[in-house]
Coordinates of C-alpha atoms and ligand atoms in Angstrom, one line a residue:
X19 CA 0.1 -0.1 0.2
X20 CA 1.8 3.2 -1.0
X21 CA -0.4 5.3 1.3
X22 CA 1.6 6.9 4.2
X23 CA 0.9 5.1 7.7
X24 CA 0.8 7.7 10.3
X25 CA 0.0 7.7 14.0
X26 CA -3.4 9.4 15.4
X27 CA -1.1 12.1 16.6
X28 CA 0.1 13.2 13.1
X29 CA -3.3 12.8 11.6
X30 CA -4.4 15.3 14.2
X31 CA -1.6 17.7 13.0
X32 CA -3.6 18.2 9.6
X33 CA -6.6 19.5 11.5
X34 CA -6.4 23.2 12.4
X35 CA -8.5 25.5 14.7
X36 CA -11.5 26.7 13.2
X37 CA -11.8 23.7 10.4
X38 CA -15.0 21.8 9.9
X39 CA -14.3 18.2 9.9
X40 CA -16.9 15.5 8.7
X41 CA -16.6 11.9 10.6
X42 CA -17.7 8.9 9.0
X43 CA -19.7 5.7 10.7
X44 CA -23.4 6.1 12.3
X45 CA -23.8 5.9 16.2
X46 CA -20.7 4.1 17.7
X47 CA -20.8 1.8 14.4
X48 CA -18.0 2.4 12.1
X49 CA -17.1 5.9 13.8
X50 CA -13.4 6.9 14.0
X51 CA -12.1 5.7 17.4
X52 CA -8.4 6.9 17.6
X53 CA -8.1 10.3 15.6
X54 CA -10.9 12.2 17.2
X55 CA -9.3 11.6 20.4
X56 CA -5.8 12.8 19.4
X57 CA -7.7 16.0 18.0
X58 CA -9.1 16.6 21.6
X59 CA -5.6 16.2 23.2
X60 CA -3.9 18.8 20.5
X61 CA -7.0 21.1 21.7
X62 CA -6.1 20.7 25.1
X63 CA -2.3 21.4 24.3
X64 CA -3.2 24.3 22.3
X65 CA -5.6 25.8 25.1
X66 CA -3.0 25.1 27.6
X67 CA -0.5 27.3 25.5
X68 CA -2.9 30.2 25.5
X69 CA -4.1 29.4 21.6
X70 CA -7.9 28.9 20.6
X71 CA -8.7 25.8 19.4
X72 CA -12.1 24.6 17.9
X73 CA -13.7 22.9 15.0
X74 CA -16.8 21.9 13.5
X75 CA -17.9 18.5 13.9
X76 CA -20.4 17.1 11.4
X77 CA -21.4 13.2 11.9
X78 CA -23.9 10.7 10.7
X79 CA -25.5 10.7 14.1
X80 CA -24.4 9.9 17.6
X81 CA -20.9 8.3 18.1
X82 CA -18.4 7.5 20.5
X83 CA -16.5 8.4 23.6
X84 CA -13.4 9.3 21.6
X85 CA -15.6 11.8 19.5
X86 CA -18.0 13.5 20.9
X87 CA -17.2 12.5 24.7
X88 CA -13.2 13.6 24.4
X89 CA -14.0 16.4 21.9
X90 CA -16.5 17.9 24.5
X91 CA -14.7 17.5 27.4
X92 CA -11.5 19.1 25.9
X93 CA -13.9 22.2 24.7
X94 CA -12.7 21.2 21.1
X95 CA -15.8 21.7 19.1
X96 CA -17.1 25.1 17.8
X97 CA -20.1 23.7 16.2
X98 CA -22.2 20.4 16.3
X99 CA -24.6 18.9 14.4
X100 CA -26.8 16.5 14.0
X101 CA -27.4 14.2 16.7
X102 CA -25.7 12.8 19.8
X103 CA -26.1 11.1 23.0
X104 CA -23.1 11.5 25.2
X105 CA -23.6 12.8 28.6
X106 CA -20.4 15.1 28.2
X107 CA -21.7 16.2 24.9
X108 CA -25.4 17.0 26.5
X109 CA -23.4 19.0 29.5
X110 CA -22.1 21.4 27.1
X111 CA -24.8 21.9 24.8
X112 CA -26.9 22.5 27.7
X113 CA -24.3 25.2 29.5
X114 CA -24.4 26.5 26.0
X115 CA -20.4 26.2 25.9
X116 CA -20.6 24.4 22.8
X117 CA -23.0 25.4 19.6
X118 CA -25.3 22.7 18.8
X119 CA -28.1 22.9 15.8
X120 CA -30.5 19.6 15.6
X121 CA -31.4 18.5 12.2
X122 CA -33.2 15.9 10.3
X123 CA -30.5 13.0 9.7
X124 CA -31.3 12.7 6.0
X125 CA -31.0 16.4 5.4
X126 CA -27.1 16.7 6.6
X127 CA -25.4 15.3 3.5
X128 CA -27.6 17.4 0.9
X129 CA -27.2 20.5 3.1
X130 CA -23.3 20.3 3.4
X131 CA -23.3 19.8 -0.6
X132 CA -25.7 22.8 -1.0
X133 CA -22.8 24.9 0.9
X134 CA -25.4 25.8 3.6
X135 CA -23.0 24.7 6.5
X136 CA -19.8 26.0 5.0
X137 CA -16.7 24.1 3.8
X138 CA -15.4 20.8 4.8
X139 CA -11.9 20.8 5.1
X140 CA -11.1 17.5 6.5
X141 CA -12.9 14.0 5.9
X142 CA -12.2 11.1 8.8
X143 CA -13.4 8.0 7.9
X144 CA -13.1 4.2 9.3
X145 CA -12.7 1.6 6.6
X146 CA -12.1 -2.2 6.7
X147 CA -10.2 -2.0 3.0
X148 CA -8.5 0.9 0.8
X149 CA -7.2 0.2 -2.5
X150 CA -4.4 2.1 -4.4
X151 CA -6.7 3.8 -6.8
X152 CA -8.9 5.2 -3.8
X153 CA -11.6 2.7 -2.9
X154 CA -12.7 2.6 0.5
X155 CA -14.5 -0.4 1.7
X156 CA -16.4 1.2 5.1
X157 CA -16.8 -0.9 8.4
X158 CA -20.3 -1.2 9.9
X159 CA -21.7 2.1 9.6
X160 CA -22.0 4.7 6.8
X161 CA -23.7 7.8 7.6
X162 CA -22.1 10.8 5.9
X163 CA -19.1 9.4 4.8
X164 CA -19.5 9.3 0.9
X165 CA -20.6 13.3 1.0
X166 CA -17.7 14.2 3.4
X167 CA -15.1 12.3 1.0
X168 CA -16.4 14.3 -2.0
X169 CA -16.3 17.5 -0.4
X170 CA -13.0 17.7 1.7
X171 CA -9.9 18.6 0.8
X172 CA -7.9 16.0 2.9
X173 CA -9.3 12.5 4.0
X174 CA -7.5 10.7 6.9
X175 CA -8.5 6.7 7.1
X176 CA -8.6 4.7 10.1
X177 CA -8.1 1.2 8.9
X178 CA -9.7 -1.1 11.3
X179 CA -8.5 -4.5 11.2
X180 CA -11.1 -5.7 13.7
X181 CA -13.6 -5.7 10.9
X182 CA -13.1 -8.8 8.5
X183 CA -12.3 -7.8 5.0
X184 CA -15.6 -10.1 4.1
X185 CA -17.7 -7.1 4.9
X186 CA -16.9 -5.8 1.5
X187 CA -20.0 -6.1 -0.6
X188 CA -22.7 -5.2 2.6
X189 CA -22.4 -1.6 1.9
X190 CA -24.4 0.4 -1.2
X191 CA -22.9 3.8 -1.8
X192 CA -25.1 6.1 -3.6
X193 CA -25.4 9.7 -3.8
X194 CA -28.7 11.2 -5.6
X195 CA -27.9 14.1 -8.0
X196 CA -28.8 17.5 -6.4
X197 CA -31.4 19.5 -7.4
X198 CA -32.6 20.6 -10.3
X199 CA -31.9 17.3 -11.4
X200 CA -32.5 15.0 -8.8
X201 CA -35.0 11.9 -9.9
X202 CA -36.5 9.5 -7.4
X203 CA -34.1 7.2 -5.8
X204 CA -34.5 3.6 -7.4
X205 CA -34.9 1.8 -4.3
X206 CA -38.4 -0.1 -5.0
X207 CA -37.8 -3.1 -2.3
X208 CA -35.7 -2.8 0.6
X209 CA -33.4 -5.2 -0.5
X210 CA -32.6 -3.4 -4.1
X211 CA -28.8 -2.3 -4.4
X212 CA -28.7 0.9 -6.6
X213 CA -24.9 2.0 -5.8
X214 CA -21.4 0.6 -5.3
X215 CA -19.7 -1.4 -2.5
X216 CA -17.3 1.3 -1.7
X217 CA -16.3 5.1 -1.8
X218 CA -14.4 6.2 -4.9
X219 CA -12.2 9.0 -3.6
X220 CA -9.1 10.9 -5.4
X221 CA -6.3 8.9 -3.9
X222 CA -4.6 11.9 -3.7
X223 CA -7.0 13.3 -1.2
X224 CA -5.7 10.7 1.5
X225 CA -3.1 12.3 3.7
X226 CA -2.5 9.2 5.7
X227 CA -3.9 5.7 7.2
X228 CA -4.0 5.2 11.0
X229 CA -4.0 1.6 11.7
X230 CA -6.3 0.3 14.8
X231 CA -7.9 -2.9 15.9
X232 CA -10.7 -1.7 18.0
X233 CA -14.5 -2.8 18.3
X234 CA -17.4 -0.6 17.9
X235 CA -17.9 -0.7 21.7
X236 CA -21.5 -0.3 21.2
X237 CA -23.4 -0.8 24.7
X238 CA -25.4 -3.6 25.5
X239 CA -28.8 -3.2 25.5
X240 CA -30.7 -3.6 28.8
X241 CA -32.9 -6.6 28.4
X242 CA -36.7 -6.3 28.0
X243 CA -38.3 -5.6 31.5
X244 CA -41.9 -5.7 32.5
X245 CA -43.0 -2.2 30.7
X246 CA -41.0 -2.8 27.6
X247 CA -42.4 -6.2 27.1
X248 CA -46.0 -4.3 27.6
X249 CA -45.3 -1.7 25.0
X250 CA -44.1 -4.4 22.7
X251 CA -47.0 -6.8 23.3
X252 CA -49.1 -3.5 22.8
X253 CA -47.7 -2.7 19.4
X254 CA -47.7 -6.3 18.4
X255 CA -51.4 -6.4 19.0
X256 CA -52.3 -3.4 17.2
X257 CA -50.4 -4.5 14.2
X258 CA -52.3 -7.6 14.1
X259 CA -55.7 -6.1 14.6
X260 CA -54.7 -3.9 11.6
X261 CA -53.8 -6.9 9.6
X262 CA -56.8 -8.8 10.2
X263 CA -58.8 -5.6 9.3
X264 CA -57.1 -5.7 6.0
X265 CA -55.8 -2.4 6.9
X266 CA -52.1 -3.6 6.2
X267 CA -51.5 -5.4 3.3
X268 CA -51.4 -9.2 4.1
X269 CA -47.7 -9.5 2.6
X270 CA -47.0 -6.9 5.5
X271 CA -45.0 -3.8 5.0
X272 CA -41.5 -2.8 5.6
X273 CA -40.8 -1.9 9.4
X274 CA -38.7 1.0 10.7
X275 CA -37.8 1.3 14.5
X276 CA -36.0 3.7 16.3
X277 CA -33.1 3.5 18.7
X278 CA -32.7 2.7 22.1
X279 CA -34.3 -0.3 25.0
X280 CA -37.8 0.3 23.9
X281 CA -37.4 0.0 20.2
X282 CA -35.0 -2.9 20.8
X283 CA -37.6 -4.8 23.0
X284 CA -40.4 -3.8 20.7
X285 CA -38.9 -5.4 17.7
X286 CA -38.5 -8.7 20.0
X287 CA -42.1 -8.5 20.6
X288 CA -42.7 -8.2 16.8
X289 CA -40.7 -11.4 16.4
X290 CA -42.5 -13.4 18.9
X291 CA -46.0 -12.7 17.4
X292 CA -47.3 -15.9 15.1
X293 CA -49.8 -13.8 13.4
X294 CA -47.3 -11.2 12.5
X295 CA -45.8 -12.5 9.1
X296 CA -41.9 -12.6 8.1
X297 CA -41.1 -9.1 7.5
X298 CA -38.4 -6.5 5.8
X299 CA -37.0 -3.7 7.7
X300 CA -36.0 -0.5 5.9
X301 CA -34.3 1.6 8.8
X302 CA -31.7 3.3 10.1
X303 CA -29.9 1.4 12.7
X304 CA -29.8 -2.3 12.7
X305 CA -29.8 -3.4 16.3
X306 CA -29.4 -6.4 18.3
X307 CA -32.9 -7.8 18.1
X308 CA -32.8 -7.7 14.4
X309 CA -30.0 -10.3 14.1
X310 CA -32.0 -12.7 16.6
X311 CA -35.0 -12.0 14.2
X312 CA -33.1 -12.9 10.7
X313 CA -31.8 -16.1 12.6
X314 CA -35.5 -17.3 13.2
X315 CA -36.5 -16.2 9.7
X316 CA -39.0 -13.4 11.3
X317 CA -36.8 -10.6 9.5
X318 CA -36.1 -11.6 6.1
X319 CA -33.9 -8.6 5.2
X320 CA -32.7 -5.3 6.7
X321 CA -31.7 -2.0 4.9
X322 CA -30.0 0.2 7.5
X323 CA -27.1 2.7 7.8
X324 CA -25.4 1.0 10.3
X325 CA -24.9 -2.2 12.0
X326 CA -25.4 -0.8 15.9
X327 CA -25.4 -4.1 17.5
X328 CA -23.5 -5.3 21.0
X329 CA -20.0 -6.7 20.8
X330 CA -21.5 -10.6 21.3
X331 CA -23.9 -9.9 18.3
X332 CA -21.2 -8.3 16.2
X333 CA -19.3 -11.5 16.8
X334 CA -21.8 -13.8 15.7
X335 CA -22.3 -11.9 12.5
X336 CA -18.5 -12.4 11.7
X337 CA -18.6 -15.8 12.6
X338 CA -21.8 -16.6 10.0
X339 CA -21.1 -13.7 7.8
X340 CA -22.1 -15.7 4.6
X341 CA -25.5 -16.1 6.0
X342 CA -26.1 -12.4 6.7
X343 CA -24.6 -11.0 3.4
X344 CA -27.7 -11.3 1.1
X345 CA -29.9 -10.2 4.3
X346 CA -28.3 -6.9 5.1
X347 CA -27.6 -3.6 3.1
X348 CA -25.8 -0.8 4.8
X349 CA -26.7 2.9 2.9
X350 CA -25.7 6.5 3.4
X351 CA -28.4 8.0 5.7
X352 CA -29.8 10.3 3.2
X353 CA -30.7 7.2 1.7
X354 CA -31.7 4.7 4.5
X355 CA -33.7 7.4 5.9
X356 CA -34.8 9.1 2.4
X357 CA -38.6 10.8 3.1
X358 CA -39.1 9.7 -0.5
X359 CA -38.3 6.2 -0.4
X360 CA -40.2 5.8 3.2
X361 CA -43.5 7.2 1.7
X362 CA -43.4 5.0 -1.8
X363 CA -42.4 1.7 -0.1
X364 CA -45.0 2.6 2.7
X365 CA -42.9 2.0 6.1
X366 CA -44.6 1.0 9.4
X367 CA -42.4 3.3 11.7
X368 CA -42.3 3.0 15.3
X369 CA -40.2 5.7 17.0
X370 CA -39.9 6.6 20.9
X371 CA -41.2 9.8 22.6
X372 CA -39.6 11.7 25.7
X373 CA -43.5 13.0 26.1
X374 CA -46.7 13.1 24.3
X375 CA -49.3 15.6 24.6
X376 CA -53.1 14.6 25.0
X377 CA -53.6 16.2 21.5
X378 CA -50.8 13.7 19.9
X379 CA -48.2 15.9 19.6
X380 CA -44.3 14.4 20.3
X381 CA -41.5 15.7 22.2
X382 CA -38.5 13.2 21.1
X383 CA -35.5 15.7 22.2
X384 CA -36.0 18.0 25.4
X385 CA -36.3 17.5 29.1
X386 CA -38.8 20.1 30.4
X387 CA -38.6 22.1 27.4
X388 CA -35.0 23.2 27.9
X389 CA -32.6 20.8 28.2
X390 CA -31.7 18.8 25.1
X391 CA -31.2 15.3 25.5
X392 CA -30.0 13.6 21.9
X393 CA -31.8 15.2 19.1
X394 CA -34.3 14.4 16.5
X395 CA -32.2 11.9 14.7
X396 CA -34.1 10.1 11.8
X397 CA -37.3 10.0 13.8
X398 CA -39.0 12.8 11.5
X399 CA -37.7 11.3 8.4
X400 CA -39.5 8.5 8.6
X401 CA -42.9 9.7 11.0
X402 CA -43.7 12.4 8.6
X403 CA -43.7 10.0 5.5
X404 CA -44.6 6.7 7.0
X405 CA -47.7 4.4 5.8
X406 CA -48.7 4.1 9.6
X407 CA -46.4 6.0 12.3
X408 CA -46.6 4.8 15.8
X409 CA -44.6 6.5 18.8
X410 CA -44.4 4.5 21.9
X411 CA -43.1 5.4 25.6
X412 CA -43.4 4.1 29.1
X413 CA -46.3 6.4 30.4
X414 CA -44.2 7.5 33.4
X415 CA -40.5 8.1 33.9
X416 CA -38.2 8.7 37.3
X417 CA -40.2 6.6 39.2
X418 CA -43.5 7.8 38.5
X419 CA -42.3 11.6 39.0
X420 CA -42.8 12.3 35.3
X421 CA -45.9 11.5 33.4
X422 CA -44.8 11.0 29.7
X423 CA -48.4 12.0 29.0
X424 CA -48.9 15.6 29.6
X425 CA -51.1 18.7 28.8
X426 CA -49.2 20.3 26.3
X427 CA -45.6 19.2 25.0
X428 CA -42.7 21.4 26.4
X429 CA -41.2 21.0 22.8
X430 CA -42.4 20.0 19.6
X431 CA -40.6 17.6 17.2
X432 CA -43.6 15.6 15.6
X433 CA -46.7 17.5 15.2
X434 CA -50.1 15.7 15.7
X435 CA -50.4 15.8 11.9
X436 CA -47.8 13.3 11.7
X437 CA -48.7 11.1 14.5
X438 CA -50.9 8.1 13.5
X439 CA -51.2 5.9 16.9
X440 CA -49.6 6.4 20.4
X441 CA -48.4 3.4 22.7
X442 CA -47.5 3.0 26.3
X443 CA -47.6 -0.1 28.5
X444 CA -50.9 1.0 29.3
X445 CA -52.5 0.9 26.0
X446 CA -53.1 2.1 22.4
X447 CA -54.4 5.4 21.3
X448 CA -55.1 5.1 17.4
X449 CA -55.5 8.5 16.5
X450 CA -56.3 8.2 12.9
X451 CA -59.5 10.3 12.2
X452 CA -59.9 11.8 15.3
X453 CA -60.6 15.5 16.5
X454 CA -58.1 17.3 19.0
X455 CA -60.8 16.3 21.7
X456 CA -61.6 12.8 20.5
X457 CA -57.7 12.4 20.6
X458 CA -57.5 13.8 24.2
X459 CA -60.0 11.4 25.4
X460 CA -58.3 8.4 24.1
X461 CA -54.9 9.2 24.8
X462 CA -56.0 9.9 28.5
X463 CA -58.1 6.8 28.9
X464 CA -55.8 4.5 27.2
X465 CA -52.2 5.7 27.4
X466 CA -51.9 7.5 30.5
X467 CA -50.6 6.3 33.9
X468 CA -53.5 5.4 36.4
X469 CA -51.7 7.9 38.7
X470 CA -51.8 10.6 36.2
X471 CA -55.3 10.0 34.5
X472 CA -57.5 12.1 37.4
X473 CA -55.2 15.3 36.5
X474 CA -55.2 15.0 33.1
X475 CA -58.7 15.1 33.0
X476 CA -58.9 18.0 35.5
X477 CA -56.9 19.6 33.2
X478 CA -59.5 19.1 30.5
X479 CA -62.1 20.6 32.6
X480 CA -60.5 23.8 32.6
X481 CA -60.7 24.3 28.9
X482 CA -61.2 27.6 27.6
X483 CA -63.5 26.2 24.2
X484 CA -62.1 26.2 20.9
X485 CA -61.2 23.4 18.3
X486 CA -58.0 22.3 20.7
X487 CA -59.3 23.4 24.2
X488 CA -56.2 24.3 25.5
X489 CA -55.8 26.6 28.9
X490 CA -52.8 28.4 28.1
X491 CA -52.5 29.1 31.8
X492 CA -52.3 25.5 32.8
X493 CA -50.9 23.8 30.0
X494 CA -47.3 23.6 31.2
X495 CA -48.7 23.2 35.3
X496 CA -47.0 19.3 35.3
X497 CA -43.3 21.1 34.1
X498 CA -43.8 23.8 36.2
X499 CA -44.7 21.6 39.4
X500 CA -41.7 19.1 38.1
X501 CA -39.6 22.2 38.3
X502 CA -40.9 23.1 41.9
X503 CA -41.2 20.1 43.6
X504 CA -39.5 17.2 41.6
X505 CA -42.9 15.3 41.0
X506 CA -45.5 16.2 38.5
X507 CA -48.0 14.0 40.7
X508 CA -48.4 17.0 43.0
X509 CA -50.0 19.3 40.4
X510 CA -53.2 20.8 41.5
X511 CA -55.3 22.5 38.8
X512 CA -57.5 24.1 41.4
X513 CA -54.3 26.6 41.5
X514 CA -55.3 27.3 37.7
X515 CA -59.1 28.2 37.8
Ligands
LIG21 O1 -33.4 8.4 31.6 O2 -31.4 6.4 32.1 O3 -31.3 8.5 33.2 O4 -33.2 6.8 33.6 O5 -34.9 9.5 29.2 O6 -35.5 6.8 28.3 O7 -36.9 4.8 28.7 O8 -34.6 4.6 28.6 O9 -35.7 5.0 26.6 O10 -33.4 4.7 25.8 O11 -35.2 4.3 24.4 O12 -34.5 6.7 24.8 C1 -36.6 9.4 23.2 C2 -34.2 9.3 24.2 C3 -35.9 7.5 24.4 C4 -34.5 8.0 22.0 C5 -35.3 8.8 23.6 C6 -35.7 9.4 30.5 C7 -35.2 8.1 30.9 C8 -34.3 7.9 30.8 C9 -34.2 7.4 28.1 P1 -32.4 7.6 32.7 P2 -35.5 5.3 27.9 P3 -34.8 5.3 25.1 C10 -34.3 6.9 14.7 C11 -35.3 7.2 15.6 C12 -35.1 10.9 19.2 C13 -34.5 10.1 17.9 C14 -35.0 8.9 17.5 C15 -34.3 9.3 21.3 C16 -34.0 8.4 29.6 O13 -35.4 7.2 21.6 O14 -33.4 10.3 21.5 O15 -36.3 8.7 17.6 N1 -35.2 9.6 20.2 N2 -34.4 8.2 16.9 O16 -35.8 8.2 32.6 C17 -37.3 13.5 31.7 C18 -39.3 13.0 30.2 C19 -38.8 11.4 30.0 C20 -37.1 11.0 30.3 C21 -37.9 9.5 29.5 N3 -40.6 12.6 29.7 N4 -38.9 13.5 31.0 N5 -36.7 12.3 31.1 N6 -36.7 10.1 30.0 N7 -38.9 10.3 29.3 C22 -32.9 6.5 14.8 C23 -31.6 7.6 15.1 O17 -32.0 8.8 14.9 C24 -30.5 7.1 15.2

């Protein structure tokens, strides 16, 4: 190989204060593992010497501790988008020491190409292989790698020998033409391959290769508990009822399922139901449960942007890689999450809410209206364009001191116009074709926790009339009570009469 092998520190020397850096990968999967930490170290040294050092950080989605963790702790980020889920990152976002803007994941690559977000100076990409003529085989995540490789002046590759070379062929790299010349993305079923298995770059842009041998280190999922199992069962029974009523075609429709423990448990529930036929997935992250369902034959195919699976499950895939070869495709985020494809394929989408209001609006991102949790991720790419959009959440959080069902969401990510069904461990509210007051009654009756039902009825009794009967004085009473006493259940609507 004629590319120069360099250390992570030397790689960091190519990155200067004020640069914009685009990173490959998606979640911890395929995210660079040593260069970001070396950039953080450099930032620390520059700060110690009294010099400024902060970079723009663009990624496919959330990352790992070496990237969001180390760079946030070193105060080395001037601006960050689109999704993060690291506590140190959250801290500097919420203290406003780091400028963060949240955006739909499918939008980032095109917005970078349109030039809306400034110049990308350097791309840092994890790869499984790279050829002399600049063909890069990615690792377990794709994200925005193809676009940042195209836009950057310099490319740094972390060549990770932890990935078997047999990962070649799992990727489908396709970048749509930009308007006014864009046509439909020619994915007509989840398993369609429309691009190349590698990213082609100008080899002269590759300034160095950093060799690694490191696992992605995806966190283990919490085992399904009573609440997540009941949510999973409720989603499952609802989908079966829709199938039986002929409202979902008998062949079933491709599924999308969001991130986290709840999403993982919901998929597990679907897998156990004899009444749900074998299905395909057109999703963003392929989590542990999907791999289990492939082995039982319940999931026939998964198109995604990353293999975000725990280390033991990744080992299983690598040991039996030929079994999975014709069952998985990894695409760039703008294709895995393309609203146009989502609408056309007719996806059933299942995402997680932090809170939902009684009129069906969803907050996926902000705690008590002001503190950023993770970001909107790809949830709206899918929800807004779904055949059937489902939101799930436990009805209470923090041991019951927070009701996930509130009079009015304290931040809006998905409006009532995009949300078809709300599911908690208490039950299902099918919101299709319902007026706001009908939605409110269904959500309180079917989804709210028993300890919050009466309070929510009390709120509705305060109504000021109108189509959506909010009471603007009392609509944030739950949140105000939580800020005051730490327990939403102590809300007293008599104070608002
Ligand atoms: O906190 O761990 O400290 O107890 O929020 O909640 O119940 O473990 O759920 O891991 O599935 O995450 C919405 C954040 C849920 C995630 C969100 C507290 C709760 C707990 C986590 P603790 P759970 P999950 C496409 C899909 C947006 C992006 C998206 C997310 C912690 O699913 O980021 O959907 N979604 N992407 O106690 C205060 C509330 C709360 C609350 C829960 N109302 N107020 N705290 N918590 N409800 C895929 C991608 O984009 C990659």
